[in-house]
Amino acid sequence: MKLASKVYEVADVDDFAETAYRMGWTDGLPVFPPTEKKVAAMLDYVRREPDEVIGVISPGEGMATIEKIAINAAMAGCLPEYLPVVITAVEAMLDQTFELMRVQCTTGGPAPLVIVSGPVVRKLGFNCGEGAFTGTGHRPNSTIGRAIRLILWNIGLGRPGQMSHATMGHPGRYCYLVAERPPEEQNPWEEIHVTNGLKSEDSAVSMFPAGTHIQLSAGVGANTLENNLFVFQDVLCNLGYFQAASQKLLVINPQAANVFHDAGWDKARFRDALLNQCVRPVRDIKRTGGQSITATWHWTKLVDVNDDNALVPNMIDAHHLQIVVSGGWAPPVSQCCAITSMHGEMVTRKIEWSWE
Amino acid sequence: MRDTVNMVRQGVPSIGLVHEPFEKLARMQAAQLGMPDAPILIYPQDLPSSDSPELVQQKAQEVAMRVIDIVLSQRKQEGRAR
């Protein structure tokens, strides 16, 4: 197989590590050598031409060919069977709805969250239990999340101090992936890819442009469901990151989801109850500022700005509140995560691969 | 910058309006797009929310006048080239 990329010769692994830093091939964490053998194995696995272009990645305007994606996946430590997931994630990020240019460059410094759901979770051995967002030794979680970062770094050149202008950045930029619990692993609710138009038997990647990551104690099971919803609402409507009519993601632990489920709440009922509750009065929102009033979602376009009691919606439709069930057992404080979007919205794509 | 470069390539008089903090991004992206000398108008760093509506309007007018000057100079250069 003929590869187009330039070949670099290094003396040994140590020399490669120093070369990677010197050449700027990494954001600071170590990377694996993308040897011709490793990259060829990936390309052989997916049976796609190395020069096939998936798209152009902003702001560096780099061509995301199958070969370049495979090289970065190899640098991240991916196995060949992970490549269909990585390619699908890149395709999702290139959907205009995701607003990749802003994810890479805006001062808000969001991180692209990879959400994996469907049969692929078990087939590739993703962790969807304890430590769902953290390094737990599960290779697909860590290396696929890392591959996305390296692709945006090396092909898209989204590097702070150069073309990225993140004021603070997001720790998830190093590696940010969560896998949803499948139905047979205590997830009582419709999976996220099903909510977004796919079948349960499909495997999917959903890319979410994450601006925040907040762990919250919802107290599900230790308080009334009404109070649980009040806590979720309070977190989602925090003034510090209140963006009217924008998308949010809740990652609910399986125990909490089952408490609601057993009380007769399916995912839609839970979601719609929160959608209705997540508002704040104009008098509060007036304390915030700085967001461009030219944005279509700016709160001044949604309510009467002269009515201090008018309620500004945090979200306006079902697509604005996405829900994933993941994580381990939770005590009565019932840890969950709330993640707010930044500029763009989540894009879900079916992974066209069966791993048979 | 993609839009600016694409419009220029189609022969449409165009200028990329760029807030000063994003100047390096704009110039690097233009270079990546193969047009390092793409027409870019850098307007000064400010905090519009802290300005009066009148001052914002005045700043916008100044930028608009600079846009017109650049477009007219582009037209003159095109005329000389013909």
GROMACS .gro file of C-alpha atoms in nm:
model
  438
    1MET     CA    1   0.000   0.000   0.000
    2LYS     CA    2   0.145   0.335  -0.103
    3LEU     CA    3   0.120   0.612   0.154
    4ALA     CA    4   0.150   0.979   0.067
    5SER     CA    5   0.281   1.109   0.398
    6LYS     CA    6   0.642   1.207   0.445
    7VAL     CA    7   0.854   0.944   0.618
    8TYR     CA    8   1.077   1.045   0.910
    9GLU     CA    9   1.357   0.822   1.029
   10VAL     CA   10   1.439   0.810   1.400
   11ALA     CA   11   1.706   0.617   1.589
   12ASP     CA   12   1.480   0.464   1.854
   13VAL     CA   13   1.165   0.521   2.060
   14ASP     CA   14   1.332   0.790   2.270
   15ASP     CA   15   1.441   0.972   1.957
   16PHE     CA   16   1.086   0.949   1.825
   17ALA     CA   17   0.945   1.100   2.145
   18GLU     CA   18   1.181   1.397   2.123
   19THR     CA   19   1.118   1.435   1.750
   20ALA     CA   20   0.741   1.444   1.815
   21TYR     CA   21   0.785   1.730   2.063
   22ARG     CA   22   1.029   1.914   1.839
   23MET     CA   23   0.801   1.886   1.536
   24GLY     CA   24   0.491   1.989   1.730
   25TRP     CA   25   0.306   1.663   1.663
   26THR     CA   26   0.163   1.653   2.015
   27ASP     CA   27  -0.013   1.887   2.255
   28GLY     CA   28   0.225   1.780   2.529
   29LEU     CA   29   0.131   1.423   2.612
   30PRO     CA   30   0.346   1.143   2.469
   31VAL     CA   31   0.242   0.978   2.143
   32PHE     CA   32   0.316   0.645   1.981
   33PRO     CA   33   0.527   0.620   1.663
   34PRO     CA   34   0.288   0.588   1.367
   35THR     CA   35   0.498   0.333   1.186
   36GLU     CA   36   0.418   0.236   0.831
   37LYS     CA   37   0.324  -0.111   0.958
   38LYS     CA   38   0.071   0.026   1.208
   39VAL     CA   39  -0.085   0.270   0.965
   40ALA     CA   40  -0.105   0.007   0.691
   41ALA     CA   41  -0.275  -0.234   0.932
   42MET     CA   42  -0.542   0.027   1.001
   43LEU     CA   43  -0.598   0.100   0.634
   44ASP     CA   44  -0.614  -0.272   0.556
   45TYR     CA   45  -0.875  -0.316   0.827
   46VAL     CA   46  -1.115  -0.051   0.695
   47ARG     CA   47  -1.045  -0.140   0.331
   48ARG     CA   48  -1.051   0.222   0.220
   49GLU     CA   49  -0.815   0.411  -0.004
   50PRO     CA   50  -0.560   0.615   0.193
   51ASP     CA   51  -0.619   0.925  -0.019
   52GLU     CA   52  -0.995   0.927   0.032
   53VAL     CA   53  -1.085   1.270   0.170
   54ILE     CA   54  -1.331   1.286   0.458
   55GLY     CA   55  -1.319   1.665   0.472
   56VAL     CA   56  -1.119   1.978   0.544
   57ILE     CA   57  -1.048   2.057   0.909
   58SER     CA   58  -1.049   2.420   1.022
   59PRO     CA   59  -0.873   2.642   1.096
   60GLY     CA   60  -0.560   2.484   0.949
   61GLU     CA   61  -0.754   2.372   0.642
   62GLY     CA   62  -0.584   2.033   0.653
   63MET     CA   63  -0.715   1.750   0.438
   64ALA     CA   64  -0.854   1.478   0.662
   65THR     CA   65  -0.774   1.180   0.444
   66ILE     CA   66  -0.818   0.827   0.567
   67GLU     CA   67  -0.437   0.804   0.580
   68LYS     CA   68  -0.396   1.115   0.795
   69ILE     CA   69  -0.674   1.005   1.028
   70ALA     CA   70  -0.511   0.661   1.060
   71ILE     CA   71  -0.174   0.816   1.138
   72ASN     CA   72  -0.318   1.021   1.422
   73ALA     CA   73  -0.516   0.722   1.549
   74ALA     CA   74  -0.193   0.521   1.552
   75MET     CA   75  -0.019   0.800   1.743
   76ALA     CA   76  -0.301   0.787   1.998
   77GLY     CA   77  -0.261   0.412   2.043
   78CYS     CA   78  -0.577   0.300   1.865
   79LEU     CA   79  -0.621  -0.055   1.739
   80PRO     CA   80  -0.726  -0.097   1.374
   81GLU     CA   81  -1.081  -0.192   1.474
   82TYR     CA   82  -1.123   0.147   1.638
   83LEU     CA   83  -1.070   0.335   1.311
   84PRO     CA   84  -1.436   0.317   1.193
   85VAL     CA   85  -1.533   0.496   1.516
   86VAL     CA   86  -1.267   0.763   1.467
   87ILE     CA   87  -1.362   0.823   1.102
   88THR     CA   88  -1.730   0.853   1.194
   89ALA     CA   89  -1.643   1.102   1.467
   90VAL     CA   90  -1.452   1.315   1.216
   91GLU     CA   91  -1.746   1.302   0.976
   92ALA     CA   92  -1.978   1.418   1.254
   93MET     CA   93  -1.751   1.708   1.349
   94LEU     CA   94  -1.745   1.823   0.987
   95ASP     CA   95  -2.123   1.864   0.984
   96GLN     CA   96  -2.187   2.239   0.986
   97THR     CA   97  -2.423   2.201   1.281
   98PHE     CA   98  -2.123   2.115   1.501
   99GLU     CA   99  -1.941   2.440   1.412
  100LEU     CA  100  -1.593   2.290   1.425
  101MET     CA  101  -1.425   2.621   1.341
  102ARG     CA  102  -1.562   2.767   1.663
  103VAL     CA  103  -1.483   2.457   1.866
  104GLN     CA  104  -1.123   2.493   1.751
  105CYS     CA  105  -1.085   2.870   1.774
  106THR     CA  106  -1.336   3.046   1.999
  107THR     CA  107  -1.231   3.206   2.326
  108GLY     CA  108  -1.483   2.980   2.502
  109GLY     CA  109  -1.241   2.692   2.442
  110PRO     CA  110  -1.487   2.405   2.414
  111ALA     CA  111  -1.385   2.040   2.389
  112PRO     CA  112  -1.537   1.793   2.146
  113LEU     CA  113  -1.703   1.520   2.350
  114VAL     CA  114  -1.727   1.180   2.180
  115ILE     CA  115  -2.041   0.990   2.283
  116VAL     CA  116  -2.037   0.625   2.176
  117SER     CA  117  -2.357   0.421   2.190
  118GLY     CA  118  -2.512   0.103   2.058
  119PRO     CA  119  -2.369  -0.249   2.015
  120VAL     CA  120  -2.019  -0.107   1.952
  121VAL     CA  121  -1.992  -0.036   2.324
  122ARG     CA  122  -1.976  -0.408   2.406
  123LYS     CA  123  -1.809  -0.519   2.084
  124LEU     CA  124  -1.504  -0.301   2.136
  125GLY     CA  125  -1.508  -0.313   2.516
  126PHE     CA  126  -1.574   0.049   2.605
  127ASN     CA  127  -1.608   0.131   2.972
  128CYS     CA  128  -1.956   0.265   3.047
  129GLY     CA  129  -1.944   0.200   3.421
  130GLU     CA  130  -1.738   0.344   3.706
  131GLY     CA  131  -1.522   0.638   3.609
  132ALA     CA  132  -1.711   0.685   3.286
  133PHE     CA  133  -1.523   1.003   3.191
  134THR     CA  134  -1.182   0.911   3.325
  135GLY     CA  135  -0.889   0.696   3.232
  136THR     CA  136  -0.978   0.351   3.359
  137GLY     CA  137  -0.742   0.142   3.154
  138HIS     CA  138  -1.004   0.083   2.887
  139ARG     CA  139  -0.816   0.127   2.562
  140PRO     CA  140  -1.102   0.232   2.331
  141ASN     CA  141  -1.222   0.510   2.564
  142SER     CA  142  -0.878   0.663   2.607
  143THR     CA  143  -0.725   0.615   2.264
  144ILE     CA  144  -1.028   0.708   2.052
  145GLY     CA  145  -1.080   1.022   2.260
  146ARG     CA  146  -0.711   1.097   2.222
  147ALA     CA  147  -0.718   1.037   1.846
  148ILE     CA  148  -0.980   1.308   1.806
  149ARG     CA  149  -0.757   1.552   1.988
  150LEU     CA  150  -0.453   1.468   1.776
  151ILE     CA  151  -0.656   1.497   1.453
  152LEU     CA  152  -0.775   1.845   1.550
  153TRP     CA  153  -0.420   1.933   1.656
  154ASN     CA  154  -0.222   1.796   1.362
  155ILE     CA  155  -0.467   1.819   1.071
  156GLY     CA  156  -0.676   2.112   1.195
  157LEU     CA  157  -0.390   2.301   1.364
  158GLY     CA  158  -0.617   2.410   1.649
  159ARG     CA  159  -0.330   2.514   1.871
  160PRO     CA  160  -0.360   2.781   2.143
  161GLY     CA  161  -0.127   3.073   2.088
  162GLN     CA  162  -0.151   3.019   1.716
  163MET     CA  163  -0.495   2.967   1.566
  164SER     CA  164  -0.689   2.865   1.876
  165HIS     CA  165  -0.794   3.150   2.103
  166ALA     CA  166  -0.932   2.959   2.400
  167THR     CA  167  -0.919   3.188   2.702
  168MET     CA  168  -0.918   2.900   2.950
  169GLY     CA  169  -0.961   2.588   2.743
  170HIS     CA  170  -1.120   2.268   2.865
  171PRO     CA  171  -0.937   1.973   3.027
  172GLY     CA  172  -1.147   1.746   2.806
  173ARG     CA  173  -0.945   1.864   2.511
  174TYR     CA  174  -0.677   1.607   2.595
  175CYS     CA  175  -0.924   1.321   2.566
  176TYR     CA  176  -1.301   1.334   2.610
  177LEU     CA  177  -1.520   1.032   2.552
  178VAL     CA  178  -1.815   0.871   2.724
  179ALA     CA  179  -1.987   0.546   2.629
  180GLU     CA  180  -2.354   0.495   2.697
  181ARG     CA  181  -2.472   0.190   2.885
  182PRO     CA  182  -2.658  -0.042   2.650
  183PRO     CA  183  -3.008  -0.167   2.742
  184GLU     CA  184  -2.866  -0.493   2.879
  185GLU     CA  185  -2.645  -0.301   3.119
  186GLN     CA  186  -2.904  -0.129   3.339
  187ASN     CA  187  -3.000   0.147   3.101
  188PRO     CA  188  -3.379   0.163   3.125
  189TRP     CA  189  -3.414   0.451   2.881
  190GLU     CA  190  -3.398   0.496   2.506
  191GLU     CA  191  -3.034   0.526   2.395
  192ILE     CA  192  -2.911   0.862   2.270
  193HIS     CA  193  -2.871   0.750   1.907
  194VAL     CA  194  -3.230   0.619   1.909
  195THR     CA  195  -3.355   0.954   2.038
  196ASN     CA  196  -3.168   1.107   1.746
  197GLY     CA  197  -3.322   0.897   1.472
  198LEU     CA  198  -3.120   0.574   1.458
  199LYS     CA  199  -3.216   0.219   1.552
  200SER     CA  200  -3.113   0.053   1.876
  201GLU     CA  201  -2.917  -0.208   1.679
  202ASP     CA  202  -2.712   0.069   1.513
  203SER     CA  203  -2.377   0.170   1.656
  204ALA     CA  204  -2.327   0.544   1.666
  205VAL     CA  205  -2.102   0.834   1.748
  206SER     CA  206  -2.248   1.162   1.870
  207MET     CA  207  -2.012   1.458   1.882
  208PHE     CA  208  -2.105   1.724   2.138
  209PRO     CA  209  -1.932   2.068   2.145
  210ALA     CA  210  -1.884   2.088   2.522
  211GLY     CA  211  -1.826   2.422   2.689
  212THR     CA  212  -1.856   2.306   3.050
  213HIS     CA  213  -1.840   1.986   3.251
  214ILE     CA  214  -2.015   1.998   3.588
  215GLN     CA  215  -2.048   1.707   3.827
  216LEU     CA  216  -2.361   1.748   4.037
  217SER     CA  217  -2.522   1.569   4.326
  218ALA     CA  218  -2.882   1.522   4.225
  219GLY     CA  219  -2.992   1.325   4.529
  220VAL     CA  220  -3.203   1.087   4.321
  221GLY     CA  221  -3.348   0.825   4.553
  222ALA     CA  222  -3.277   1.036   4.860
  223ASN     CA  223  -3.531   1.309   4.790
  224THR     CA  224  -3.852   1.352   4.595
  225LEU     CA  225  -3.840   1.341   4.216
  226GLU     CA  226  -3.971   1.697   4.220
  227ASN     CA  227  -3.670   1.808   4.424
  228ASN     CA  228  -3.436   1.606   4.203
  229LEU     CA  229  -3.564   1.796   3.900
  230PHE     CA  230  -3.521   2.124   4.086
  231VAL     CA  231  -3.153   2.043   4.143
  232PHE     CA  232  -3.098   1.952   3.776
  233GLN     CA  233  -3.275   2.272   3.675
  234ASP     CA  234  -3.064   2.482   3.911
  235VAL     CA  235  -2.742   2.346   3.762
  236LEU     CA  236  -2.853   2.380   3.400
  237CYS     CA  237  -2.974   2.737   3.457
  238ASN     CA  238  -2.666   2.865   3.641
  239LEU     CA  239  -2.605   3.227   3.546
  240GLY     CA  240  -2.233   3.165   3.499
  241TYR     CA  241  -2.299   2.971   3.182
  242PHE     CA  242  -2.658   3.059   3.099
  243GLN     CA  243  -2.705   3.061   2.725
  244ALA     CA  244  -3.065   3.092   2.619
  245ALA     CA  245  -3.209   2.841   2.374
  246SER     CA  246  -2.895   2.632   2.357
  247GLN     CA  247  -2.820   2.262   2.383
  248LYS     CA  248  -2.733   2.080   2.705
  249LEU     CA  249  -2.628   1.723   2.785
  250LEU     CA  250  -2.710   1.537   3.103
  251VAL     CA  251  -2.519   1.221   3.184
  252ILE     CA  252  -2.730   1.030   3.435
  253ASN     CA  253  -2.601   0.741   3.644
  254PRO     CA  254  -2.794   0.416   3.588
  255GLN     CA  255  -2.930   0.405   3.940
  256ALA     CA  256  -3.089   0.749   3.904
  257ALA     CA  257  -3.233   0.664   3.564
  258ASN     CA  258  -3.387   0.349   3.711
  259VAL     CA  259  -3.540   0.539   4.003
  260PHE     CA  260  -3.720   0.766   3.757
  261HIS     CA  261  -3.804   0.473   3.529
  262ASP     CA  262  -3.953   0.269   3.814
  263ALA     CA  263  -4.167   0.569   3.907
  264GLY     CA  264  -4.313   0.570   3.556
  265TRP     CA  265  -4.086   0.831   3.401
  266ASP     CA  266  -3.952   0.746   3.060
  267LYS     CA  267  -3.674   0.954   2.907
  268ALA     CA  268  -3.913   1.184   2.720
  269ARG     CA  269  -4.114   1.264   3.031
  270PHE     CA  270  -3.798   1.339   3.231
  271ARG     CA  271  -3.660   1.554   2.949
  272ASP     CA  272  -3.983   1.747   2.888
  273ALA     CA  273  -4.029   1.820   3.257
  274LEU     CA  274  -3.682   1.975   3.267
  275LEU     CA  275  -3.735   2.164   2.943
  276ASN     CA  276  -4.040   2.330   3.095
  277GLN     CA  277  -3.864   2.412   3.421
  278CYS     CA  278  -3.538   2.546   3.283
  279VAL     CA  279  -3.608   2.918   3.267
  280ARG     CA  280  -3.481   3.226   3.448
  281PRO     CA  281  -3.644   3.567   3.476
  282VAL     CA  282  -3.520   3.861   3.274
  283ARG     CA  283  -3.412   4.039   3.593
  284ASP     CA  284  -3.153   3.764   3.650
  285ILE     CA  285  -3.035   3.738   3.291
  286LYS     CA  286  -2.979   4.114   3.284
  287ARG     CA  287  -2.695   4.055   3.528
  288THR     CA  288  -2.504   3.863   3.258
  289GLY     CA  289  -2.348   4.009   2.948
  290GLY     CA  290  -2.089   3.991   2.677
  291GLN     CA  291  -2.269   3.757   2.445
  292SER     CA  292  -2.318   3.888   2.095
  293ILE     CA  293  -2.663   4.032   2.054
  294THR     CA  294  -2.646   3.942   1.686
  295ALA     CA  295  -2.676   3.572   1.775
  296THR     CA  296  -3.014   3.429   1.682
  297TRP     CA  297  -3.040   3.263   2.022
  298HIS     CA  298  -2.963   3.576   2.225
  299TRP     CA  299  -3.214   3.610   2.507
  300THR     CA  300  -3.325   3.956   2.394
  301LYS     CA  301  -3.476   3.793   2.085
  302LEU     CA  302  -3.682   3.550   2.292
  303VAL     CA  303  -3.866   3.763   2.547
  304ASP     CA  304  -3.976   4.119   2.624
  305VAL     CA  305  -3.656   4.277   2.759
  306ASN     CA  306  -3.860   4.537   2.948
  307ASP     CA  307  -4.050   4.278   3.148
  308ASP     CA  308  -3.826   4.178   3.439
  309ASN     CA  309  -4.056   3.888   3.522
  310ALA     CA  310  -4.056   3.739   3.173
  311LEU     CA  311  -3.899   3.394   3.170
  312VAL     CA  312  -3.601   3.331   2.943
  313PRO     CA  313  -3.591   2.969   2.818
  314ASN     CA  314  -3.262   2.790   2.869
  315MET     CA  315  -3.365   2.540   2.604
  316ILE     CA  316  -3.652   2.556   2.359
  317ASP     CA  317  -3.705   2.212   2.212
  318ALA     CA  318  -3.642   1.844   2.277
  319HIS     CA  319  -3.321   1.845   2.072
  320HIS     CA  320  -3.180   2.096   2.318
  321LEU     CA  321  -3.171   1.850   2.606
  322GLN     CA  322  -2.975   1.535   2.530
  323ILE     CA  323  -2.954   1.258   2.788
  324VAL     CA  324  -2.707   0.971   2.823
  325VAL     CA  325  -2.706   0.697   3.086
  326SER     CA  326  -2.354   0.608   3.192
  327GLY     CA  327  -2.128   0.573   3.494
  328GLY     CA  328  -2.108   0.346   3.795
  329TRP     CA  329  -2.313   0.282   4.104
  330ALA     CA  330  -2.407   0.603   4.283
  331PRO     CA  331  -2.471   0.657   4.654
  332PRO     CA  332  -2.769   0.867   4.769
  333VAL     CA  333  -2.604   1.191   4.654
  334SER     CA  334  -2.638   1.042   4.304
  335GLN     CA  335  -2.356   1.192   4.102
  336CYS     CA  336  -2.446   1.298   3.747
  337CYS     CA  337  -2.287   1.535   3.496
  338ALA     CA  338  -2.425   1.840   3.320
  339ILE     CA  339  -2.250   1.965   3.008
  340THR     CA  340  -2.345   2.278   2.817
  341SER     CA  341  -2.283   2.329   2.449
  342MET     CA  342  -2.072   2.605   2.299
  343HIS     CA  343  -2.199   2.765   1.976
  344GLY     CA  344  -2.274   2.448   1.779
  345GLU     CA  345  -2.493   2.148   1.851
  346MET     CA  346  -2.446   1.774   1.879
  347VAL     CA  347  -2.426   1.567   1.561
  348THR     CA  348  -2.506   1.195   1.563
  349ARG     CA  349  -2.378   0.957   1.295
  350LYS     CA  350  -2.425   0.585   1.244
  351ILE     CA  351  -2.099   0.389   1.233
  352GLU     CA  352  -2.114   0.201   0.906
  353TRP     CA  353  -1.922  -0.100   1.029
  354SER     CA  354  -2.019  -0.432   1.185
  355TRP     CA  355  -1.693  -0.567   1.344
  356GLU     CA  356  -1.799  -0.921   1.242
  357MET     CA  357  -1.162   3.347   0.587
  358ARG     CA  358  -1.280   3.058   0.372
  359ASP     CA  359  -1.566   3.277   0.249
  360THR     CA  360  -1.333   3.570   0.182
  361VAL     CA  361  -1.086   3.361  -0.013
  362ASN     CA  362  -1.358   3.186  -0.210
  363MET     CA  363  -1.522   3.517  -0.304
  364VAL     CA  364  -1.192   3.671  -0.410
  365ARG     CA  365  -1.122   3.367  -0.627
  366GLN     CA  366  -1.459   3.418  -0.793
  367GLY     CA  367  -1.368   3.778  -0.871
  368VAL     CA  368  -1.607   3.934  -0.619
  369PRO     CA  369  -1.462   4.234  -0.430
  370SER     CA  370  -1.430   4.104  -0.074
  371ILE     CA  371  -1.278   4.185   0.261
  372GLY     CA  372  -1.255   3.970   0.569
  373LEU     CA  373  -1.357   4.170   0.878
  374VAL     CA  374  -1.148   4.054   1.171
  375HIS     CA  375  -1.145   4.162   1.535
  376GLU     CA  376  -0.789   4.246   1.636
  377PRO     CA  377  -0.742   3.956   1.885
  378PHE     CA  378  -0.809   3.712   1.601
  379GLU     CA  379  -0.563   3.869   1.354
  380LYS     CA  380  -0.305   3.589   1.382
  381LEU     CA  381  -0.577   3.327   1.328
  382ALA     CA  382  -0.706   3.510   1.020
  383ARG     CA  383  -0.364   3.554   0.862
  384MET     CA  384  -0.254   3.198   0.932
  385GLN     CA  385  -0.580   3.057   0.799
  386ALA     CA  386  -0.558   3.272   0.486
  387ALA     CA  387  -0.206   3.140   0.430
  388GLN     CA  388  -0.327   2.783   0.479
  389LEU     CA  389  -0.594   2.853   0.218
  390GLY     CA  390  -0.323   2.954  -0.028
  391MET     CA  391  -0.391   3.327  -0.017
  392PRO     CA  392  -0.157   3.485   0.240
  393ASP     CA  393  -0.233   3.833   0.105
  394ALA     CA  394  -0.611   3.791   0.129
  395PRO     CA  395  -0.781   4.127   0.192
  396ILE     CA  396  -0.837   4.156   0.566
  397LEU     CA  397  -0.954   4.456   0.762
  398ILE     CA  398  -0.848   4.438   1.124
  399TYR     CA  399  -1.066   4.648   1.351
  400PRO     CA  400  -0.931   4.747   1.694
  401GLN     CA  401  -0.978   4.536   2.005
  402ASP     CA  402  -1.262   4.671   2.215
  403LEU     CA  403  -1.544   4.578   2.449
  404PRO     CA  404  -1.858   4.687   2.262
  405SER     CA  405  -2.081   4.608   2.560
  406SER     CA  406  -1.911   4.886   2.757
  407ASP     CA  407  -1.949   5.144   2.481
  408SER     CA  408  -2.249   5.370   2.433
  409PRO     CA  409  -2.475   5.286   2.136
  410GLU     CA  410  -2.357   5.611   1.977
  411LEU     CA  411  -1.991   5.512   2.006
  412VAL     CA  412  -2.062   5.164   1.866
  413GLN     CA  413  -2.239   5.329   1.574
  414GLN     CA  414  -1.945   5.561   1.518
  415LYS     CA  415  -1.699   5.271   1.522
  416ALA     CA  416  -1.915   5.081   1.273
  417GLN     CA  417  -1.923   5.384   1.044
  418GLU     CA  418  -1.544   5.411   1.056
  419VAL     CA  419  -1.504   5.043   0.967
  420ALA     CA  420  -1.760   5.079   0.687
  421MET     CA  421  -1.566   5.373   0.540
  422ARG     CA  422  -1.244   5.173   0.551
  423VAL     CA  423  -1.422   4.886   0.374
  424ILE     CA  424  -1.534   5.123   0.099
  425ASP     CA  425  -1.180   5.261   0.062
  426ILE     CA  426  -1.035   4.912   0.025
  427VAL     CA  427  -1.300   4.802  -0.225
  428LEU     CA  428  -1.242   5.116  -0.432
  429SER     CA  429  -0.867   5.061  -0.431
  430GLN     CA  430  -0.924   4.699  -0.538
  431ARG     CA  431  -1.133   4.828  -0.828
  432LYS     CA  432  -0.861   5.074  -0.930
  433GLN     CA  433  -0.597   4.800  -0.924
  434GLU     CA  434  -0.821   4.578  -1.137
  435GLY     CA  435  -0.868   4.862  -1.384
  436ARG     CA  436  -0.492   4.914  -1.413
  437ALA     CA  437  -0.438   4.540  -1.457
  438ARG     CA  438  -0.680   4.540  -1.753
   0.00000   0.00000   0.00000
